[in-house]
Short mmCIF file of C-alpha atoms in Angstrom, two decimals:
data_model
loop_
_atom_site.label_atom_id
_atom_site.label_comp_id
_atom_site.label_asym_id
_atom_site.label_seq_id
_atom_site.Cartn_x
_atom_site.Cartn_y
_atom_site.Cartn_z
CA MET A 123 62.84 5.47 -24.17
CA ALA A 124 60.26 5.72 -21.61
CA THR A 125 57.98 2.38 -23.44
CA GLU A 126 61.24 0.43 -23.02
CA ASP A 127 62.20 0.90 -19.87
CA LYS A 128 58.50 0.04 -19.00
CA ASN A 129 58.58 -3.08 -20.74
CA ARG A 130 61.97 -3.76 -19.07
CA ALA A 131 60.47 -2.87 -15.50
CA THR A 132 57.46 -5.48 -16.28
CA ALA A 133 60.33 -7.66 -17.35
CA ALA A 134 62.48 -7.16 -14.13
CA ALA A 135 59.76 -7.91 -11.83
CA ILE A 136 58.00 -10.87 -12.94
CA LEU A 137 61.54 -12.62 -13.40
CA PRO A 138 62.47 -12.88 -9.44
CA LEU A 139 58.66 -13.93 -8.95
CA VAL A 140 59.31 -16.88 -11.41
CA GLY A 141 62.07 -18.21 -9.51
CA GLY A 142 64.79 -16.09 -10.99
CA ALA A 143 66.85 -16.90 -14.10
CA ALA A 144 67.90 -20.36 -13.05
CA ASN A 145 64.13 -21.94 -12.55
CA VAL A 146 63.95 -20.47 -16.14
CA SER A 147 63.93 -23.13 -19.02
CA SER A 148 62.23 -21.79 -21.31
CA VAL A 149 60.26 -18.63 -23.03
CA VAL A 150 58.48 -17.67 -25.69
CA HIS A 151 55.05 -16.00 -26.40
CA CYS A 152 51.95 -16.02 -28.27
CA MET A 153 49.31 -13.63 -28.83
CA THR A 154 48.58 -12.11 -25.35
CA ARG A 155 51.10 -14.34 -23.09
CA LEU A 156 54.21 -14.82 -21.99
CA ARG A 157 54.67 -18.84 -21.80
CA LEU A 158 57.56 -19.74 -19.33
CA GLY A 159 59.07 -23.47 -18.81
CA LEU A 160 59.75 -23.88 -14.87
CA HIS A 161 62.14 -26.04 -13.67
CA ASP A 162 60.53 -25.66 -10.39
CA ARG A 163 56.78 -24.73 -9.93
CA SER A 164 56.62 -24.11 -6.19
CA LEU A 165 59.28 -21.58 -6.83
CA VAL A 166 56.85 -19.36 -8.06
CA GLN A 167 54.83 -16.73 -6.43
CA ASP A 168 51.35 -16.40 -7.51
CA GLU A 169 50.16 -13.64 -5.48
CA ALA A 170 52.89 -11.31 -6.18
CA LEU A 171 52.86 -12.07 -9.35
CA LYS A 172 49.67 -11.56 -10.10
CA ALA A 173 49.50 -8.03 -8.59
CA VAL A 174 52.05 -7.00 -11.03
CA PRO A 175 50.25 -3.53 -12.95
CA ALA A 176 51.09 -4.90 -16.22
CA VAL A 177 49.69 -8.95 -15.52
CA MET A 178 46.42 -9.27 -16.08
CA GLY A 179 46.68 -13.07 -15.03
CA VAL A 180 47.94 -16.56 -14.82
CA VAL A 181 47.31 -19.64 -16.36
CA GLU A 182 48.63 -23.33 -15.38
CA ASP A 183 49.11 -25.91 -18.16
CA ASP A 184 52.36 -27.76 -19.23
CA THR A 185 54.32 -23.83 -19.64
CA TYR A 186 53.64 -21.05 -17.05
CA GLN A 187 51.08 -18.75 -18.36
CA ILE A 188 51.43 -14.85 -17.50
CA VAL A 189 49.00 -12.94 -19.62
CA LEU A 190 50.29 -9.45 -20.46
CA GLY A 191 47.78 -8.96 -23.18
CA PRO A 192 48.43 -8.08 -26.91
CA GLY A 193 51.25 -5.76 -27.97
CA THR A 194 52.55 -6.00 -24.70
CA VAL A 195 53.59 -9.63 -24.33
CA ALA A 196 55.45 -9.00 -27.53
CA ARG A 197 57.25 -6.09 -26.30
CA VAL A 198 58.15 -7.41 -22.89
CA THR A 199 59.45 -10.89 -24.02
CA PRO A 200 62.51 -10.26 -25.43
CA GLU A 201 63.37 -7.64 -22.21
CA PHE A 202 62.35 -10.53 -20.49
CA GLU A 203 64.66 -13.20 -22.62
CA LYS A 204 67.29 -10.29 -21.51
CA LEU A 205 67.11 -10.10 -18.14
CA VAL A 206 67.63 -14.38 -18.12
CA GLU A 207 70.50 -14.28 -19.94
CA GLU A 208 71.81 -11.81 -17.69
CA GLY A 209 70.80 -13.43 -14.30
CA ARG A 210 72.53 -16.82 -16.01
CA ALA A 211 75.90 -15.53 -16.93
CA ALA A 212 76.20 -13.56 -13.53
CA ALA A 213 74.65 -16.55 -11.34
CA PRO A 214 77.04 -18.99 -9.50
CA ALA A 215 78.14 -22.29 -10.41
CA PRO A 216 75.19 -24.71 -8.84
CA ALA A 217 75.89 -26.19 -5.93
CA PRO A 218 75.98 -30.08 -5.08
CA ALA A 219 72.74 -31.77 -4.83
CA SER A 220 73.93 -33.11 -1.56
CA ALA A 221 74.06 -30.01 -0.42
CA THR A 222 70.76 -28.67 -0.82
CA PRO A 223 68.69 -28.17 2.29
CA LEU A 224 66.06 -29.56 3.70
CA THR A 225 63.77 -27.04 2.85
CA ALA A 226 63.97 -27.12 -0.53
CA GLU A 227 63.60 -30.56 -1.52
CA GLU A 228 61.01 -30.47 0.48
CA LEU A 229 59.66 -27.30 -2.03
CA ALA A 230 60.69 -29.46 -4.85
CA ALA A 231 59.31 -32.26 -4.22
CA GLN A 232 55.82 -30.01 -3.65
CA GLY A 233 56.51 -28.24 -7.25
CA ALA A 234 57.38 -32.07 -8.60
CA GLU A 235 53.42 -33.33 -6.85
CA MET A 236 51.55 -30.39 -9.07
CA ARG A 237 53.68 -30.72 -12.16
CA ALA A 238 52.24 -34.38 -12.49
CA ALA A 239 49.04 -33.78 -11.38
CA ARG A 240 48.75 -31.38 -13.82
CA LYS A 241 50.07 -33.77 -16.63
CA ALA A 242 47.87 -36.62 -15.56
CA LYS A 243 45.12 -34.43 -15.73
CA ASN A 244 46.58 -32.91 -19.07
CA ALA A 245 49.03 -34.72 -20.86
CA THR A 246 46.84 -36.59 -22.67
CA PRO A 247 48.02 -37.46 -26.13
CA PHE A 248 45.12 -36.35 -27.92
CA LYS A 249 45.89 -32.47 -25.92
CA LEU A 250 49.86 -33.00 -26.32
CA PHE A 251 49.01 -33.24 -30.01
CA LEU A 252 47.00 -30.86 -30.46
CA ARG A 253 49.47 -28.17 -28.52
CA ARG A 254 51.82 -29.36 -31.46
CA ILE A 255 49.47 -28.15 -34.22
CA ALA A 256 49.45 -24.49 -32.32
CA ASN A 257 52.96 -24.53 -31.99
CA ILE A 258 52.99 -24.87 -35.73
CA PHE A 259 50.39 -22.09 -36.65
CA VAL A 260 50.61 -19.52 -33.77
CA PRO A 261 54.44 -17.96 -34.83
CA LEU A 262 52.50 -17.29 -38.13
CA ILE A 263 49.08 -15.19 -36.82
CA PRO A 264 50.99 -12.13 -36.83
CA ALA A 265 51.56 -12.41 -40.61
CA LEU A 266 47.97 -13.72 -41.14
CA ILE A 267 47.08 -10.40 -39.28
CA GLY A 268 48.91 -7.77 -40.99
CA CYS A 269 48.57 -9.64 -44.65
CA GLY A 270 44.79 -9.71 -43.97
CA ILE A 271 44.68 -5.83 -42.82
CA ILE A 272 46.13 -5.05 -45.83
CA ALA A 273 43.96 -7.17 -47.62
CA GLY A 274 40.97 -5.78 -46.11
CA LEU A 275 42.18 -2.30 -47.15
CA ASN A 276 43.22 -3.14 -50.78
CA GLY A 277 39.19 -4.53 -50.81
CA LEU A 278 38.04 -0.75 -49.74
CA LEU A 279 40.03 0.70 -52.00
CA VAL A 280 39.24 -1.14 -54.77
CA ASN A 281 35.53 -1.04 -54.58
CA LEU A 282 35.96 2.85 -54.31
CA GLY A 283 38.10 3.17 -57.27
CA TRP A 284 41.11 5.31 -55.52
CA LEU A 285 44.91 4.78 -55.92
CA THR A 286 44.18 2.32 -58.91
CA SER A 287 48.02 2.65 -59.05
CA VAL A 288 48.82 1.31 -55.84
CA THR A 289 46.09 -1.11 -54.71
CA PRO A 290 48.34 -3.85 -57.29
CA ALA A 291 50.98 -3.47 -54.96
CA LEU A 292 49.10 -4.10 -51.59
CA ALA A 293 47.64 -6.36 -53.50
CA ALA A 294 50.90 -8.25 -53.92
CA MET A 295 51.39 -7.62 -49.97
CA ALA A 296 48.73 -9.20 -49.22
CA SER A 297 47.94 -12.53 -51.11
CA GLY A 298 52.35 -13.18 -51.31
CA PHE A 299 52.40 -14.93 -47.48
CA MET A 300 49.30 -17.21 -48.18
CA ALA A 301 50.65 -18.57 -51.73
CA LEU A 302 53.75 -19.31 -49.73
CA ILE A 303 52.40 -20.29 -45.78
CA ALA A 304 52.48 -24.04 -47.22
CA VAL A 305 56.60 -23.52 -47.35
CA PHE A 306 55.96 -21.55 -43.07
CA VAL A 307 53.99 -24.31 -42.29
CA GLY A 308 56.11 -26.78 -43.53
CA TYR A 309 60.17 -25.46 -41.64
CA ASN A 310 57.54 -24.58 -38.44
CA THR A 311 56.77 -28.40 -38.27
CA ALA A 312 59.52 -29.87 -38.80
CA LYS A 313 61.17 -27.65 -36.24
CA GLU A 314 58.57 -29.09 -33.88
CA PHE A 315 58.82 -32.94 -34.30
CA GLY A 316 62.52 -32.59 -34.14
CA GLY A 317 63.74 -32.88 -37.80
CA THR A 318 65.43 -30.01 -39.72
CA PRO A 319 63.37 -27.28 -40.11
CA ILE A 320 64.87 -26.07 -43.74
CA LEU A 321 63.83 -29.56 -44.91
CA GLY A 322 60.73 -29.63 -43.62
CA GLY A 323 60.56 -26.35 -45.42
CA ALA A 324 62.09 -27.63 -48.88
CA VAL A 325 59.53 -30.59 -49.10
CA ALA A 326 56.32 -28.28 -48.58
CA ALA A 327 57.56 -25.81 -50.70
CA ILE A 328 56.58 -29.02 -53.84
CA ILE A 329 52.87 -28.20 -53.07
CA VAL A 330 53.50 -24.49 -53.83
CA PHE A 331 55.63 -25.10 -57.11
CA PRO A 332 53.63 -23.98 -60.03
CA GLY A 333 55.30 -27.06 -62.05
CA VAL A 334 53.25 -29.90 -60.66
CA ALA A 335 50.25 -28.37 -62.77
CA ASN A 336 52.09 -30.74 -65.26
CA ILE A 337 52.00 -33.72 -63.02
CA GLU A 338 49.20 -36.62 -62.52
CA ALA A 339 48.05 -38.22 -59.90
CA PHE A 340 44.81 -40.56 -59.37
CA GLY A 341 44.21 -39.82 -63.29
CA GLN A 342 43.94 -35.73 -62.33
CA LYS A 343 46.34 -33.06 -62.95
CA LEU A 344 47.49 -31.66 -59.51
CA SER A 345 47.08 -28.58 -58.84
CA PRO A 346 49.82 -25.47 -57.64
CA GLY A 347 48.47 -25.53 -53.75
CA GLN A 348 46.52 -28.40 -53.96
CA GLY A 349 46.45 -29.86 -50.03
CA GLY A 350 47.12 -26.51 -48.62
CA VAL A 351 48.33 -26.13 -45.11
CA LEU A 352 47.47 -29.67 -44.51
CA GLY A 353 49.56 -31.74 -47.06
CA ALA A 354 52.80 -29.34 -46.08
CA LEU A 355 51.57 -30.50 -42.33
CA GLY A 356 51.82 -33.98 -43.49
CA ALA A 357 54.78 -33.76 -45.80
CA ALA A 358 57.05 -32.59 -43.61
CA VAL A 359 55.88 -34.43 -40.55
CA LEU A 360 56.33 -37.66 -42.97
CA ALA A 361 59.82 -35.47 -43.67
CA VAL A 362 61.12 -35.50 -40.38
CA TYR A 363 60.61 -39.65 -39.93
CA VAL A 364 62.43 -40.03 -43.15
CA GLU A 365 65.34 -38.26 -42.10
CA LYS A 366 65.63 -39.97 -38.25
CA TRP A 367 65.51 -42.98 -40.26
CA CYS A 368 68.41 -41.69 -42.06
CA ARG A 369 70.69 -40.45 -39.51
CA ARG A 370 70.21 -43.99 -37.66
CA TRP A 371 71.29 -45.57 -40.72
CA VAL A 372 73.48 -43.78 -43.04
CA PRO A 373 77.17 -43.70 -41.92
CA GLU A 374 78.60 -40.35 -40.48
CA ALA A 375 80.47 -39.75 -43.53
CA LEU A 376 77.67 -39.78 -45.89
CA ASP A 377 75.18 -38.47 -43.73
CA VAL A 378 75.84 -34.79 -44.83
CA LEU A 379 75.24 -35.80 -48.89
CA VAL A 380 73.03 -38.43 -48.46
CA THR A 381 70.19 -37.93 -45.72
CA PRO A 382 69.16 -34.43 -47.17
CA THR A 383 68.64 -36.08 -50.67
CA LEU A 384 66.78 -39.29 -49.79
CA THR A 385 64.37 -37.18 -46.67
CA VAL A 386 63.44 -34.73 -49.54
CA LEU A 387 63.48 -37.49 -52.15
CA ILE A 388 61.10 -39.92 -50.84
CA SER A 389 58.92 -37.50 -48.90
CA GLY A 390 58.40 -35.60 -52.00
CA LEU A 391 57.52 -38.48 -54.04
CA VAL A 392 54.82 -39.51 -51.52
CA THR A 393 53.49 -36.11 -51.58
CA ILE A 394 53.33 -35.45 -54.94
CA PHE A 395 51.52 -38.69 -55.65
CA GLY A 396 49.85 -38.88 -53.02
CA LEU A 397 49.66 -36.39 -50.34
CA MET A 398 48.97 -33.67 -52.38
CA TYR A 399 45.32 -35.50 -53.67
CA VAL A 400 44.46 -36.85 -50.25
CA ALA A 401 45.12 -33.08 -48.65
CA GLY A 402 43.48 -31.65 -51.32
CA GLU A 403 40.27 -33.86 -50.47
CA VAL A 404 39.77 -33.53 -46.62
CA SER A 405 40.35 -29.44 -47.47
CA THR A 406 37.30 -29.09 -50.55
CA ALA A 407 35.42 -31.42 -47.60
CA ILE A 408 36.33 -29.28 -44.87
CA GLY A 409 35.57 -26.01 -47.05
CA THR A 410 32.21 -27.60 -47.92
CA PHE A 411 31.37 -28.94 -44.53
CA ALA A 412 31.33 -24.95 -43.28
CA ASP A 413 29.32 -23.73 -45.95
CA TRP A 414 26.64 -26.50 -45.59
CA LEU A 415 26.71 -26.48 -41.77
CA LEU A 416 26.26 -22.59 -42.23
CA SER A 417 24.02 -22.37 -44.27
CA ASN A 418 21.52 -25.23 -42.97
CA GLY A 419 22.12 -24.77 -39.67
CA GLY A 420 22.35 -21.11 -39.70
CA ALA A 421 21.33 -20.03 -36.08
CA GLY A 422 21.45 -23.48 -34.34
CA ALA A 423 24.89 -23.53 -35.93
CA GLY A 424 25.67 -20.34 -33.81
CA LEU A 425 24.51 -20.96 -31.33
CA VAL A 426 26.02 -24.54 -30.26
CA LEU A 427 29.41 -22.98 -31.73
CA GLY A 428 29.40 -19.62 -29.98
CA GLY A 429 28.32 -21.27 -26.33
CA PHE A 430 30.27 -24.41 -26.48
CA PHE A 431 33.81 -22.29 -27.80
CA LEU A 432 34.62 -21.02 -24.07
CA PRO A 433 34.77 -24.68 -22.47
CA LEU A 434 36.29 -25.93 -26.07
CA VAL A 435 39.13 -22.89 -24.55
CA MET A 436 38.93 -24.53 -21.11
CA LEU A 437 39.78 -27.99 -22.26
CA GLY A 438 42.60 -26.93 -24.53
CA LEU A 439 40.58 -28.51 -27.57
CA HIS A 440 40.05 -24.68 -29.20
CA GLN A 441 43.76 -25.98 -30.95
CA ALA A 442 42.27 -28.48 -33.24
CA LEU A 443 40.48 -25.00 -34.73
CA ILE A 444 43.25 -23.57 -35.70
CA PRO A 445 44.35 -25.77 -39.29
CA ILE A 446 40.48 -25.54 -40.17
CA HIS A 447 40.94 -21.79 -40.06
CA THR A 448 43.87 -21.58 -41.81
CA THR A 449 42.49 -23.84 -44.58
CA LEU A 450 39.79 -21.73 -44.78
CA ILE A 451 41.20 -18.42 -45.02
CA GLU A 452 43.14 -20.21 -48.49
CA GLN A 453 40.29 -21.24 -50.04
CA GLN A 454 37.83 -19.08 -49.65
CA GLY A 455 39.98 -15.82 -48.66
CA TYR A 456 38.37 -15.93 -44.92
CA THR A 457 37.11 -17.96 -42.18
CA VAL A 458 33.15 -17.66 -41.61
CA LEU A 459 33.55 -19.61 -37.99
CA LEU A 460 35.89 -16.90 -36.72
CA PRO A 461 33.00 -14.28 -35.94
CA ILE A 462 31.23 -16.61 -34.84
CA LEU A 463 33.57 -17.95 -31.74
CA ALA A 464 34.13 -14.24 -30.65
CA MET A 465 30.65 -13.75 -29.55
CA ALA A 466 31.83 -16.23 -27.09
CA GLY A 467 33.85 -13.30 -25.30
CA ALA A 468 30.99 -10.73 -26.08
CA GLY A 469 28.47 -12.84 -23.84
CA GLN A 470 31.70 -13.06 -21.08
CA VAL A 471 31.88 -9.21 -21.51
CA GLY A 472 28.27 -9.20 -20.60
CA ALA A 473 28.19 -11.31 -17.84
CA ALA A 474 30.54 -9.33 -16.25
CA ILE A 475 29.17 -6.41 -16.50
CA ALA A 476 25.91 -7.68 -14.54
CA VAL A 477 28.76 -9.15 -12.19
CA PHE A 478 29.31 -5.46 -11.58
CA PHE A 479 25.72 -4.21 -10.96
CA ARG A 480 24.46 -7.47 -8.71
CA LEU A 481 27.94 -7.20 -6.46
CA PRO A 482 27.84 -3.56 -5.55
CA ARG A 483 29.16 -4.30 -1.73
CA ASN A 484 32.21 -6.03 -3.35
CA GLU A 485 35.01 -3.67 -4.68
CA SER A 486 37.89 -6.32 -4.78
CA ILE A 487 35.62 -8.20 -7.69
CA ARG A 488 34.34 -4.67 -9.13
CA ARG A 489 37.92 -3.25 -9.07
CA THR A 490 38.83 -6.74 -11.24
CA ILE A 491 36.37 -6.57 -13.95
CA LYS A 492 36.67 -2.26 -14.34
CA SER A 493 40.53 -2.94 -14.87
CA ALA A 494 39.87 -6.62 -17.25
CA LEU A 495 37.08 -4.53 -19.23
CA PRO A 496 38.45 -3.08 -21.49
CA ALA A 497 40.91 -6.06 -22.52
CA GLY A 498 37.92 -8.22 -22.80
CA PHE A 499 36.08 -5.89 -25.42
CA LEU A 500 39.66 -5.93 -27.54
CA GLY A 501 39.06 -9.81 -27.39
CA VAL A 502 41.38 -10.89 -24.49
CA GLY A 503 39.29 -12.67 -22.24
CA GLU A 504 41.51 -13.99 -19.58
CA PRO A 505 40.98 -12.08 -17.32
CA LEU A 506 37.41 -11.61 -16.95
CA ILE A 507 37.33 -15.63 -16.91
CA TYR A 508 39.88 -16.37 -14.37
CA GLY A 509 39.46 -13.20 -12.52
CA VAL A 510 35.58 -12.58 -12.53
CA SER A 511 33.11 -16.14 -14.17
CA LEU A 512 34.89 -18.93 -13.51
CA PRO A 513 35.76 -18.89 -9.89
CA LEU A 514 32.12 -18.32 -9.19
CA GLY A 515 30.90 -20.30 -11.29
CA ARG A 516 27.07 -19.59 -12.57
CA PRO A 517 28.25 -16.84 -14.09
CA PHE A 518 30.91 -18.57 -16.64
CA ILE A 519 28.00 -20.84 -17.49
CA THR A 520 25.78 -17.85 -18.26
CA ALA A 521 28.47 -16.03 -19.83
CA CYS A 522 28.58 -19.26 -22.59
CA VAL A 523 24.76 -18.65 -23.36
CA GLY A 524 25.48 -14.91 -24.30
CA GLY A 525 28.57 -16.42 -26.64
CA ALA A 526 25.31 -18.77 -27.83
CA PHE A 527 22.89 -16.42 -28.71
CA GLY A 528 25.62 -14.28 -30.43
CA GLY A 529 26.10 -17.08 -32.28
CA ALA A 530 23.21 -17.19 -33.04
CA PHE A 531 22.70 -13.96 -34.41
CA VAL A 532 25.59 -14.40 -36.79
CA GLY A 533 25.19 -17.75 -37.56
CA PHE A 534 21.52 -16.54 -38.94
CA PHE A 535 22.44 -14.19 -41.11
CA ASN A 536 24.92 -16.76 -42.66
CA GLN A 537 21.56 -18.99 -43.59
CA LEU A 538 19.88 -16.13 -45.25
CA GLY A 539 23.07 -15.74 -47.48
CA ASP A 540 25.18 -12.88 -45.63
CA ALA A 541 28.33 -14.76 -44.95
CA VAL A 542 30.88 -13.18 -42.40
CA GLY A 543 34.52 -13.85 -42.13
CA SER A 544 37.99 -13.22 -41.04
CA THR A 545 40.57 -13.07 -43.17
CA ALA A 546 43.48 -13.91 -40.01
CA ILE A 547 43.21 -15.74 -36.92
CA GLY A 548 44.34 -14.49 -33.47
CA PRO A 549 42.24 -11.02 -32.74
CA SER A 550 38.57 -11.39 -31.79
CA GLY A 551 36.03 -8.92 -30.16
CA TRP A 552 36.88 -5.03 -31.46
CA ALA A 553 40.18 -6.36 -32.42
CA LEU A 554 38.86 -8.13 -35.20
CA PHE A 555 36.87 -5.44 -37.11
CA PRO A 556 39.92 -4.43 -39.42
CA LEU A 557 39.77 -8.17 -40.44
CA LEU A 558 36.24 -8.69 -41.11
CA ASP A 559 34.96 -9.58 -44.57
CA GLY A 560 31.95 -11.76 -46.77
CA ASN A 561 30.04 -11.46 -49.45
CA HIS A 562 27.99 -8.72 -49.53
CA GLY A 563 29.96 -5.96 -49.13
CA LEU A 564 32.07 -4.74 -46.10
CA GLY A 565 29.16 -2.54 -44.90
CA ALA A 566 27.09 -5.25 -44.83
CA THR A 567 29.58 -7.57 -42.43
CA ILE A 568 31.00 -5.06 -40.62
CA ALA A 569 26.70 -4.49 -39.16
CA ILE A 570 26.33 -8.68 -39.11
CA TYR A 571 29.37 -8.44 -36.63
CA ALA A 572 28.65 -5.58 -34.42
CA GLY A 573 25.04 -6.37 -34.38
CA GLY A 574 26.61 -10.00 -32.80
CA LEU A 575 28.68 -8.36 -30.35
CA VAL A 576 25.53 -6.47 -28.90
CA VAL A 577 23.48 -9.63 -28.67
CA GLY A 578 26.11 -11.59 -26.88
CA TYR A 579 26.43 -8.41 -24.04
CA LEU A 580 22.67 -8.07 -23.90
CA ALA A 581 22.34 -11.69 -23.29
CA GLY A 582 25.23 -12.54 -21.07
CA PHE A 583 24.06 -9.26 -19.03
CA VAL A 584 20.46 -10.16 -18.60
CA ALA A 585 21.14 -14.36 -18.34
CA THR A 586 23.94 -13.37 -15.30
CA TYR A 587 21.65 -10.53 -14.11
CA PHE A 588 19.02 -12.79 -13.60
CA PHE A 589 20.24 -16.43 -13.52
CA GLY A 590 23.87 -15.96 -12.41
CA PHE A 591 23.59 -16.06 -8.86
CA SER A 592 22.12 -18.06 -6.29
CA LYS A 593 20.69 -16.59 -2.96
CA ASP A 594 24.06 -18.20 -1.45
CA LEU A 595 26.42 -17.11 -3.57
CA LEU A 596 25.04 -13.51 -3.57
CA ALA A 597 25.11 -13.45 0.29
CA GLU A 598 28.47 -14.80 0.24
CA PHE A 599 29.96 -12.29 -2.55
CA ASN A 600 28.09 -9.35 -2.31
CA VAL A 601 29.68 -8.08 0.99
CA SER A 602 31.98 -5.19 1.38
CA GLN A 603 35.81 -7.24 1.44
CA GLU A 604 38.30 -3.78 1.90
CA PRO A 605 40.39 -5.54 4.62
CA ALA A 606 40.68 -8.12 2.03
CA ALA A 607 40.85 -6.14 -0.81
CA SER A 608 44.86 -6.51 -1.45
CA THR A 609 44.59 -9.85 -1.03
CA VAL A 610 41.85 -10.47 -3.21
CA ALA A 611 43.70 -8.24 -6.03
CA ALA A 612 46.94 -10.35 -5.93
CA THR A 613 45.03 -13.61 -6.43
CA GLY A 614 44.10 -12.10 -9.55
CA PRO A 615 42.81 -14.21 -12.70
CA ALA A 616 42.94 -17.82 -10.57
CA THR A 617 41.08 -17.16 -7.64
CA ALA A 618 39.70 -13.47 -7.42
CA GLY A 619 36.13 -13.36 -6.02
CA ALA A 620 37.05 -16.92 -3.61
CA GLY A 621 35.65 -15.41 -0.05
CA PRO A 622 36.24 -16.44 2.62
CA GLY A 623 36.20 -20.17 3.49
CA THR A 624 35.69 -20.68 -0.58
CA PRO A 625 38.69 -22.66 -2.25
CA ALA A 626 39.33 -20.52 -5.40
CA LYS A 627 38.24 -23.18 -8.42
CA GLU A 628 41.35 -24.47 -10.96
CA PRO A 629 40.31 -24.00 -13.83
CA ALA A 630 39.80 -27.35 -16.29
CA GLY A 631 42.95 -27.12 -17.86
CA VAL A 632 43.90 -24.22 -21.41
#
């Protein structure tokens, strides 16, 4: 009960600071963030919100994102939704627009201007498409994590020869979701693109139906699961367009019978005799390229992947990797890319520790680092990125250097033939250990990944300590800011570390 009270208290503290229930248009959450759609951005009290103890930071994008961390966000979100519903039910009817005071109109205009500027900067067609892709796959992550951990536990028990009567049941639990993941992808895709979700799932289910093994396409027998999640995504998108076409042309009296039938029939035929083959070839090419990249590129490939992942996150382009990870997990049982990309977080941690030692007089930044480091070790990097390295500038670059060295370490062992992979996506840092898998035993896989983390920590620390600060930067920030401590703490991830007269740097869109 105490935990429930704490989560409700957190939700109750956040709601008035985002403009109240009437200002909230949508509520969703991902692994670490509460994502809110807001009617009027200008009503948000940023500084007070960032001072809420459970809030690790905020990120502005197409939604207003409040970083609460893994676990916490899944518990706070339902409480927040309840409070929003209660607030809407208790709210009086809105006043007519003509009765709105001028000051509110001015605030609304400011909010509209801010939203327009943000959209002009970030809402390119490509980024909007990537966000849609993320919205399809992110809801699947909890199942991927749970099944991945069970798969790892089952593999360990099989290797040890323990609990032989239980391991078949664990294998079924671990594999059941992955066997049907195409159906869930189809369902979410249709929902995201404005169609009937169950029709998207029905068309995608064709891909995993065992009977497709009796069908030939392009002179080859099809295989159940051929095309995987990419085929399911394409099939469901096609189903949405077919359904929308039917809604326009089919008479209402026949719609309930004709539209679902034509949607499944037309989309199903195209899926069987086209998409499954094409998507299968693309999926195979992705797996082959990933293996070739790390087998031949090795340390160099790891250096690039680990070093540039944080900028990709800042630009929102990392979402393009989600279907690639999922395809690799489908094909090989794990994705070899995620452990390398996770090194970016290690570089961030090392850089933050170096900042801690380089600014011994700046108690406000040191407090931010001390509070954010535990989350950083567990792979939640937003508080350190937005609260420490990004506002300071150079330390963000040296954190990327740390990630590059950590990625090179893991990539080097991949080139030697020791594949290090993750059976799920989402976690990073120390939280990735239970999900590790590879081709040379769990012990070697864990050792290589742990070695990569250590290299990332050390490289990020050394690069930041010796090259992360200019003389001017040290002179500006290595001073006591105790009188302004409360202000710095309140500004949190977006502006922490910004000294007097220094404008806070805006993150380049996540």
